CSV table of C-alpha atoms and ligand atoms in Angstrom, one decimal:
chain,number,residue,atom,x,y,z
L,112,UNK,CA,53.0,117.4,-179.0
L,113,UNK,CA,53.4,117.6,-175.5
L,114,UNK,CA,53.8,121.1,-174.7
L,115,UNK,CA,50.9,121.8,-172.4
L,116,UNK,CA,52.4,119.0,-170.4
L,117,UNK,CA,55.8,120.1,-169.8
L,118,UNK,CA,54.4,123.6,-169.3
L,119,UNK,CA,52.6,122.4,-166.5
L,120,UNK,CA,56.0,120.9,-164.7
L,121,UNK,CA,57.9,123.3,-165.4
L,122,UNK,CA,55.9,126.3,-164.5
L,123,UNK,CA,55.5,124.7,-161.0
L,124,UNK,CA,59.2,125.5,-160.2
L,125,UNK,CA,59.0,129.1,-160.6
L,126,UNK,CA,56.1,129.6,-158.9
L,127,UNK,CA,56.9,127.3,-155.6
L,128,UNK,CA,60.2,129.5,-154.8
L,129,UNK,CA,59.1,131.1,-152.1
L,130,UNK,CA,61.0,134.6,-151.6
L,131,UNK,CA,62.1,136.4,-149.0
L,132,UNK,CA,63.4,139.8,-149.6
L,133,UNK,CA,65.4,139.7,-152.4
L,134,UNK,CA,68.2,142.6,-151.3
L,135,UNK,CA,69.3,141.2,-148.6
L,136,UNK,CA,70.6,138.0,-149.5
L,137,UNK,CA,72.6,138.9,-153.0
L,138,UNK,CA,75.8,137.9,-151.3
L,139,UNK,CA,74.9,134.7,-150.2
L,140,UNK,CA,75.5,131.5,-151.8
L,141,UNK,CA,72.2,130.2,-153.7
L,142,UNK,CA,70.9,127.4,-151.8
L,143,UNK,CA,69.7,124.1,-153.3
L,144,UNK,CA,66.0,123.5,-153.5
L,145,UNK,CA,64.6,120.8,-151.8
L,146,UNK,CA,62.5,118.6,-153.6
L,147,UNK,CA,58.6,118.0,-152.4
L,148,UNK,CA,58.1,115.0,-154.2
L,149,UNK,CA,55.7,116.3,-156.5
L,150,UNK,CA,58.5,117.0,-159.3
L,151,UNK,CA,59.1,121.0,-158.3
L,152,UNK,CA,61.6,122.2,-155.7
L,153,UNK,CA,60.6,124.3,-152.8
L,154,UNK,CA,63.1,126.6,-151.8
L,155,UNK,CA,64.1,127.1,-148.1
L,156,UNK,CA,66.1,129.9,-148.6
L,157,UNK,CA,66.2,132.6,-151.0
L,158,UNK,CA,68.1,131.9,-154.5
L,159,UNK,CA,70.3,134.5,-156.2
L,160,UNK,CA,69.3,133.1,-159.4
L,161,UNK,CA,72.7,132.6,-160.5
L,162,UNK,CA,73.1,129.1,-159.4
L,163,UNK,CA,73.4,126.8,-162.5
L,164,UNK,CA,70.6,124.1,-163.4
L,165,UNK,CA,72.3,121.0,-161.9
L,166,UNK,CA,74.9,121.1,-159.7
L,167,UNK,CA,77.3,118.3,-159.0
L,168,UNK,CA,79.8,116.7,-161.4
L,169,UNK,CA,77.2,114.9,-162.9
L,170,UNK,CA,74.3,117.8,-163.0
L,171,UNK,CA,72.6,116.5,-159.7
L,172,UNK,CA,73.8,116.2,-155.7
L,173,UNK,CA,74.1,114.0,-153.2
L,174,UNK,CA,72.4,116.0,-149.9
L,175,UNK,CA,73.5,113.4,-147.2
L,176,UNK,CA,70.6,111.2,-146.6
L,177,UNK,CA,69.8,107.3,-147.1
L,178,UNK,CA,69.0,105.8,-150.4
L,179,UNK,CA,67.6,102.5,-150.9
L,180,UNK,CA,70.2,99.9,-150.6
L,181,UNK,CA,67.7,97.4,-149.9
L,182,UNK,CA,64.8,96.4,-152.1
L,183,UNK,CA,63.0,98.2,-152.9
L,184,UNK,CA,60.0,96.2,-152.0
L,185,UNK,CA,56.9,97.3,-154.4
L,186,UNK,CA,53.3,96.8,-152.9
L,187,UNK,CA,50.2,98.1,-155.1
L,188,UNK,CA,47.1,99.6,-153.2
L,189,UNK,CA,44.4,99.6,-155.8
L,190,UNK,CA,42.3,102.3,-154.7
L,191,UNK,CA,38.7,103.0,-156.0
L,192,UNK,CA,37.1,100.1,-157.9
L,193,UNK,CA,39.5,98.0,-160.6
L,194,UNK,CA,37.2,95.3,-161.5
L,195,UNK,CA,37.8,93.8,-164.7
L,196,UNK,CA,40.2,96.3,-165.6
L,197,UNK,CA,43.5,94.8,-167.4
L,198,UNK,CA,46.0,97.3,-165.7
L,199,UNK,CA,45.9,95.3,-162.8
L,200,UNK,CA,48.3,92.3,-164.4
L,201,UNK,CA,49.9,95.0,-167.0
L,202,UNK,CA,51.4,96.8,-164.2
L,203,UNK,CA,51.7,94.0,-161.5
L,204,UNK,CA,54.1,92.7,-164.6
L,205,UNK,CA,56.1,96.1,-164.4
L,206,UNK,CA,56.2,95.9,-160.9
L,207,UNK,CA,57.9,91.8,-161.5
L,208,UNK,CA,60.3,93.0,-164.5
L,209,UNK,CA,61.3,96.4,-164.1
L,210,UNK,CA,64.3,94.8,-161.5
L,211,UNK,CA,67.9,93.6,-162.9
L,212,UNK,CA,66.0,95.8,-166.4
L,213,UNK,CA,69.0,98.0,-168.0
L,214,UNK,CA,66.6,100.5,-167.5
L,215,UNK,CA,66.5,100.3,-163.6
L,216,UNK,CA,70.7,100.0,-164.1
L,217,UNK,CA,70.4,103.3,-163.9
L,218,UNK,CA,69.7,103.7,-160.0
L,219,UNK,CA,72.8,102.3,-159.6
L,220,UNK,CA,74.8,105.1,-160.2
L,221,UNK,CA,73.2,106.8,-157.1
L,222,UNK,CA,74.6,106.2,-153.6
L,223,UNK,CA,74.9,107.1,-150.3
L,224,UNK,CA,77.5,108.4,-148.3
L,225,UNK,CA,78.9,105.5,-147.2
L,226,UNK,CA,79.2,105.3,-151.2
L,227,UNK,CA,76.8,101.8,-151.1
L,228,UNK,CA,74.9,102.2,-154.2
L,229,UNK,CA,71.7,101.5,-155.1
L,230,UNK,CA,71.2,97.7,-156.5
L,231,UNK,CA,69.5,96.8,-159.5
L,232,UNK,CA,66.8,95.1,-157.8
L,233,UNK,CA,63.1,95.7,-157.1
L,234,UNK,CA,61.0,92.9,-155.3
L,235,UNK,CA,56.9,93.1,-156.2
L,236,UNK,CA,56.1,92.1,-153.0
L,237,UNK,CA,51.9,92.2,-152.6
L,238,UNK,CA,48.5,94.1,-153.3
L,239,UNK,CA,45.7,94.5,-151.5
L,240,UNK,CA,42.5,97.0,-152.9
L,241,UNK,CA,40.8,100.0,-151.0
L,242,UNK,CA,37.3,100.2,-152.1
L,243,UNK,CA,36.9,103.9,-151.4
L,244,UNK,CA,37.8,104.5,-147.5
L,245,UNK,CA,38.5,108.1,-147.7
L,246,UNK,CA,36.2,108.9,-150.9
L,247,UNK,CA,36.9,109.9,-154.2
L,248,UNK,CA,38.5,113.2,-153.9
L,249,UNK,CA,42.0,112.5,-152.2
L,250,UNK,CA,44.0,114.6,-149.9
L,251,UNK,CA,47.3,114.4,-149.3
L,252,UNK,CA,46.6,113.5,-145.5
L,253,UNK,CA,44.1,110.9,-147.0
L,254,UNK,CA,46.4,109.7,-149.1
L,255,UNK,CA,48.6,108.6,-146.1
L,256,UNK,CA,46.0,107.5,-144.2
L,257,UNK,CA,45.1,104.6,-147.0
L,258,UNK,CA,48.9,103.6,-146.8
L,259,UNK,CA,48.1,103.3,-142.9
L,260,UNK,CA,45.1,101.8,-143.0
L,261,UNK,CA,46.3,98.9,-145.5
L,262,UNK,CA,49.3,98.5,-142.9
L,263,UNK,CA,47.6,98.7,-139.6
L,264,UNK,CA,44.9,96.4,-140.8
L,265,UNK,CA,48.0,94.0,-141.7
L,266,UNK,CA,46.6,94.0,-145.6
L,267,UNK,CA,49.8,94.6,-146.1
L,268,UNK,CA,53.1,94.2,-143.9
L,269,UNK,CA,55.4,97.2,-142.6
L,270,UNK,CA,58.2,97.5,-144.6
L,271,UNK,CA,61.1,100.5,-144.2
L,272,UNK,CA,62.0,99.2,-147.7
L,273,UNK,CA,59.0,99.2,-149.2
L,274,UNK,CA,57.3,101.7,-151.4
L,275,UNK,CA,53.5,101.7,-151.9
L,276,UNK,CA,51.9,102.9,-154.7
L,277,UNK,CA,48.3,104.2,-153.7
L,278,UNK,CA,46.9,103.6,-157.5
L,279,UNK,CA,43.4,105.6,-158.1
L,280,UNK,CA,40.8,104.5,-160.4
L,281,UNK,CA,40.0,107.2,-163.2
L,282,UNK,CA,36.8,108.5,-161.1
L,283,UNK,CA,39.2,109.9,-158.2
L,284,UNK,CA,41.0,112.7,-157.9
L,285,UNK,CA,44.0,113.8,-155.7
L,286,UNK,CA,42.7,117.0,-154.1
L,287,UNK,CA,46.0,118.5,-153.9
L,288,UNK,CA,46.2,119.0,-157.7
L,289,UNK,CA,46.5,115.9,-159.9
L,290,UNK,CA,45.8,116.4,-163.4
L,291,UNK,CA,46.8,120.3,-162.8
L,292,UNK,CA,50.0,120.3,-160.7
L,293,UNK,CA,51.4,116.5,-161.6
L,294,UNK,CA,50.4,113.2,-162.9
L,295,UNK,CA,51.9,111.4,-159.4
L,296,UNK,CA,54.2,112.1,-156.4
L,297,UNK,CA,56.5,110.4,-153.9
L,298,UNK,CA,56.9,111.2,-150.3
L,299,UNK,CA,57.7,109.5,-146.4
L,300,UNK,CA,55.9,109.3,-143.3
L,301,UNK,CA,56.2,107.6,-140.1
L,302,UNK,CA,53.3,104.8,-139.8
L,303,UNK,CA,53.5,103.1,-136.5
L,304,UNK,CA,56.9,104.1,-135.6
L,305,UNK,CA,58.6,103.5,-139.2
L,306,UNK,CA,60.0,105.4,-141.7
L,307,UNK,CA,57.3,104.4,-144.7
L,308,UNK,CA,58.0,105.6,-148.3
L,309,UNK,CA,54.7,105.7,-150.1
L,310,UNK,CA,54.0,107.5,-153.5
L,311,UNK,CA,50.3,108.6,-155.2
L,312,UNK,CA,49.7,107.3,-158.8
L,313,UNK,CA,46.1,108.7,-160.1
L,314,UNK,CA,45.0,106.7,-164.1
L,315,UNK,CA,45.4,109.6,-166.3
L,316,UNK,CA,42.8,108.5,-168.2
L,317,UNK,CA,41.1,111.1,-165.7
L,318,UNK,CA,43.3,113.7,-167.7
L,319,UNK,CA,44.5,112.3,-171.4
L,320,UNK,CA,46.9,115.9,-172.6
L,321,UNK,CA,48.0,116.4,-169.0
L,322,UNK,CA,49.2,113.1,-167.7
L,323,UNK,CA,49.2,110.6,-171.0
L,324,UNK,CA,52.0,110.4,-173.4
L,325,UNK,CA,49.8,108.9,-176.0
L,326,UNK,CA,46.2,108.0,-176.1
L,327,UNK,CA,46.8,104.3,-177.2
L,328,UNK,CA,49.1,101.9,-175.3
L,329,UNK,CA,51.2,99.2,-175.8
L,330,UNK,CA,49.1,97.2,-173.4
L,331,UNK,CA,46.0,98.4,-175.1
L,332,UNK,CA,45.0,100.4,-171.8
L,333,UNK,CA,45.9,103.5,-172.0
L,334,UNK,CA,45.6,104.3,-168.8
L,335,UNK,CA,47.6,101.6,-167.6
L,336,UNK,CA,50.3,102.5,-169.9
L,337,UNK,CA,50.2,105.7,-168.7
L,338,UNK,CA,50.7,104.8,-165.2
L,339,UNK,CA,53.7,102.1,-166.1
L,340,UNK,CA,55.7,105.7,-166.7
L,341,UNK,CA,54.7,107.4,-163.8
L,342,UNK,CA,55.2,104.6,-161.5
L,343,UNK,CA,58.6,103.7,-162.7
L,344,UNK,CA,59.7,107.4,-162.4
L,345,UNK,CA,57.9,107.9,-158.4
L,346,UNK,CA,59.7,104.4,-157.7
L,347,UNK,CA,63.5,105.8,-159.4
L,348,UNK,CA,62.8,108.9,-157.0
L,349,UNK,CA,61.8,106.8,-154.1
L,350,UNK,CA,65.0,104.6,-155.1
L,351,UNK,CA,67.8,107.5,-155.1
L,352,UNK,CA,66.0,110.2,-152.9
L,353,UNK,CA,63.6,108.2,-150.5
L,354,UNK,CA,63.3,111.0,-147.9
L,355,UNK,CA,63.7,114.1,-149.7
L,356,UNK,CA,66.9,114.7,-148.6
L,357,UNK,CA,69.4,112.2,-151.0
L,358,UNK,CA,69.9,113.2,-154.8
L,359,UNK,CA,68.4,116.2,-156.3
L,360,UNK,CA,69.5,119.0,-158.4
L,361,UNK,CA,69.7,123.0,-157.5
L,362,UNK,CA,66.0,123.2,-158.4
L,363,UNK,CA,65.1,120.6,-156.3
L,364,UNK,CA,64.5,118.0,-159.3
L,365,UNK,CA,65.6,114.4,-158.4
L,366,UNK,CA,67.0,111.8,-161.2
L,367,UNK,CA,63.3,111.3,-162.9
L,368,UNK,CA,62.4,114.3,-162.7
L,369,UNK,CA,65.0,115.8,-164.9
L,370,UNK,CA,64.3,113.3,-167.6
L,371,UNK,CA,60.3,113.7,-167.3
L,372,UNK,CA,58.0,113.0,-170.7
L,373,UNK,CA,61.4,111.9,-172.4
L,374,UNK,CA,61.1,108.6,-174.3
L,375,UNK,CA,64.3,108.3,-176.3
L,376,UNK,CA,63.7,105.8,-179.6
L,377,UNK,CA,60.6,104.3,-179.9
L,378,UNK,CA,59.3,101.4,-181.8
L,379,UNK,CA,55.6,100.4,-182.6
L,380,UNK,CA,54.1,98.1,-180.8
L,381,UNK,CA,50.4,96.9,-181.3
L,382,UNK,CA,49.6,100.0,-183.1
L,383,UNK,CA,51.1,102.5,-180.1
L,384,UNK,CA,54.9,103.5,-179.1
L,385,UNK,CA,57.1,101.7,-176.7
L,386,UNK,CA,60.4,102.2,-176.0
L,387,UNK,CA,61.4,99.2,-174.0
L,388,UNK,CA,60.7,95.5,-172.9
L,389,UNK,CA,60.0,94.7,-169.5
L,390,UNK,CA,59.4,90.6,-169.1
L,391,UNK,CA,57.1,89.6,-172.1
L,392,UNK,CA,55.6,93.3,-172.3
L,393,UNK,CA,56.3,96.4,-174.1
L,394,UNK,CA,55.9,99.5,-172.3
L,395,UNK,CA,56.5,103.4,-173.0
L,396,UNK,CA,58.5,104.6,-170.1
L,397,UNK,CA,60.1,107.8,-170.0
L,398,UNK,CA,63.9,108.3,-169.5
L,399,UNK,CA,65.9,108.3,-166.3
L,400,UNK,CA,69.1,110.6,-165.3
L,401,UNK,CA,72.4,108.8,-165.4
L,402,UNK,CA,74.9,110.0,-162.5
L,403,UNK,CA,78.2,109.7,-164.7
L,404,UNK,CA,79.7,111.0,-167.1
L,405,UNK,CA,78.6,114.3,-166.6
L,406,UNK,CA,75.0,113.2,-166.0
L,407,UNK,CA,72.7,112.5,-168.9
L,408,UNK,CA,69.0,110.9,-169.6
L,409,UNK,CA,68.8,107.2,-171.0
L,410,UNK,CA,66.9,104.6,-170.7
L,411,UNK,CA,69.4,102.6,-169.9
L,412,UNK,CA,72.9,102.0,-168.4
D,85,ZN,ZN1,59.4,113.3,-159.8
């Protein structure tokens, strides 16, 4: 049902390996892909190709750099115009529940070297709205640059543990390929001298058979439902991985990633599928990767 979906993730890793000449580097060991964030691996050195999917005990590898041990501290830029539109509380209440969930149990089982794990704790902690600063076709520069401005304008407080979801209404785009190349993406930059994790969620409304699971939602907003998926999967990246350089796999796939458009059981609920409950609401939110046990998807642990 969703074929042309996982099509469009998975044919992203084969053609973002960037090659250098193939002969000369045979002997060498296959390097791990880094991940961009986007859900594809970029490689920085060739690959032999013989390197298994995975890597690690548990199918995925630490790399050496921080993980959230604090927070993390979830603030919503609603981007574009939101008026009167329900996904505002519907995912306001993910962003309020999704913490101490079994679900988001699974971060736990990612941790840094100082082997301090990830807690099972995620504060919501503030919104502010961006009534089209940088347009309606987003790129990734402009992207960082409403993060920025909703700092710098103290909107919203500077926080190293925070994560910001920049969420766009269905009439903007993300110029560096949403809809085509992914449904959302996590990535860091420095804003006023601090480390600032930030991640891009667009309403796949925009894009129904790329970026939606179903065309109905628990919520009754579809598009909002949607989102509650991608966002819980940017913010388990941003979680385990928050500067590209934590937990990821040999194709440059952190935890969500390996688990993406994978719901597990499902249930009805108001005439959709969910899989889980989050506070009072259901909500259809794909799988995470477990690091134990040889590394598995669940959707909870
Ligand atoms: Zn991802």
């Amino acid at each position: 049902m969703n074929v042309s979906r996982q099509k469009m993730l998975l044919l992203a890793v084969a053609v973002s390996l960037l090659m250098s000449t193939a002969s000369a580097q045979v002997s060498r060991t296959a390097p791990d892909l880094v991940p961009t964030g986007k859900g594809w691996g970029e490689a920085v050195e060739h690959s032999t190709g013989k390197a298994k999917p995975g890597g690690g005990a548990n199918g995925i590898s630490y790399h050496g750099g921080s993980v959230m041990t604090s927070g993390p501290n979830v603030y919503y830029i609603w981007y574009g115009n939101w008026a009167g539109n329900t996904a505002v509380t519907i995912l306001t209440d993910l962003a309020q529940n999704i913490g101490g969930s079994p679900y988001f149990n699974i971060n736990t089982s990612y941790y840094n070297g100082s082997s301090v794990h990830v807690p099972n704790h995620v504060a919501y902690s503030g919104s502010t709205t961006d009534s089209y600063s940088q347009g309606t076709s987003l790129s990734d520069a402009a992207i960082q640059t409403v993060v920025a401005s909703a700092i710098n304008s103290g909107r919203l407080p500077k926080d190293g543990n925070g994560v910001y979801f920049v969420l766009t209404s269905a009439d903007v785009t993300a110029s560096s390929g949403f809809c085509t190349q992914y449904c959302g993406w996590h990535t860091h930059g420095t804003i006023s001298g601090t480390d600032i994790k930030y991640s891009f969620v667009g309403n796949p409304d925009r894009c129904p058979s790329a970026c939606e699971q179903q065309t109905t939602g628990p919520n009754g907003n579809a598009g909002a439902d949607g989102m509650a998926s991608i966002i819980a999967h940017e913010l388990e990246e941003t979680a385990t991985d928050p500067d590209l350089n934590a937990w990821y796999d040999q194709r440059g796939a952190e935890n969500a990633d390996k688990c993406a458009w994978t719901f597990g059981s499902t249930y009805q609920s108001s005439g959709a599928l969910a899989n889980m409950k989050l506070g009072t609401r259901d909500y259809l939110i794909q799988q995470n990767w477990v690091n134990a046990s040889g590394g598995f998807c669940a959707k909870s642990w």
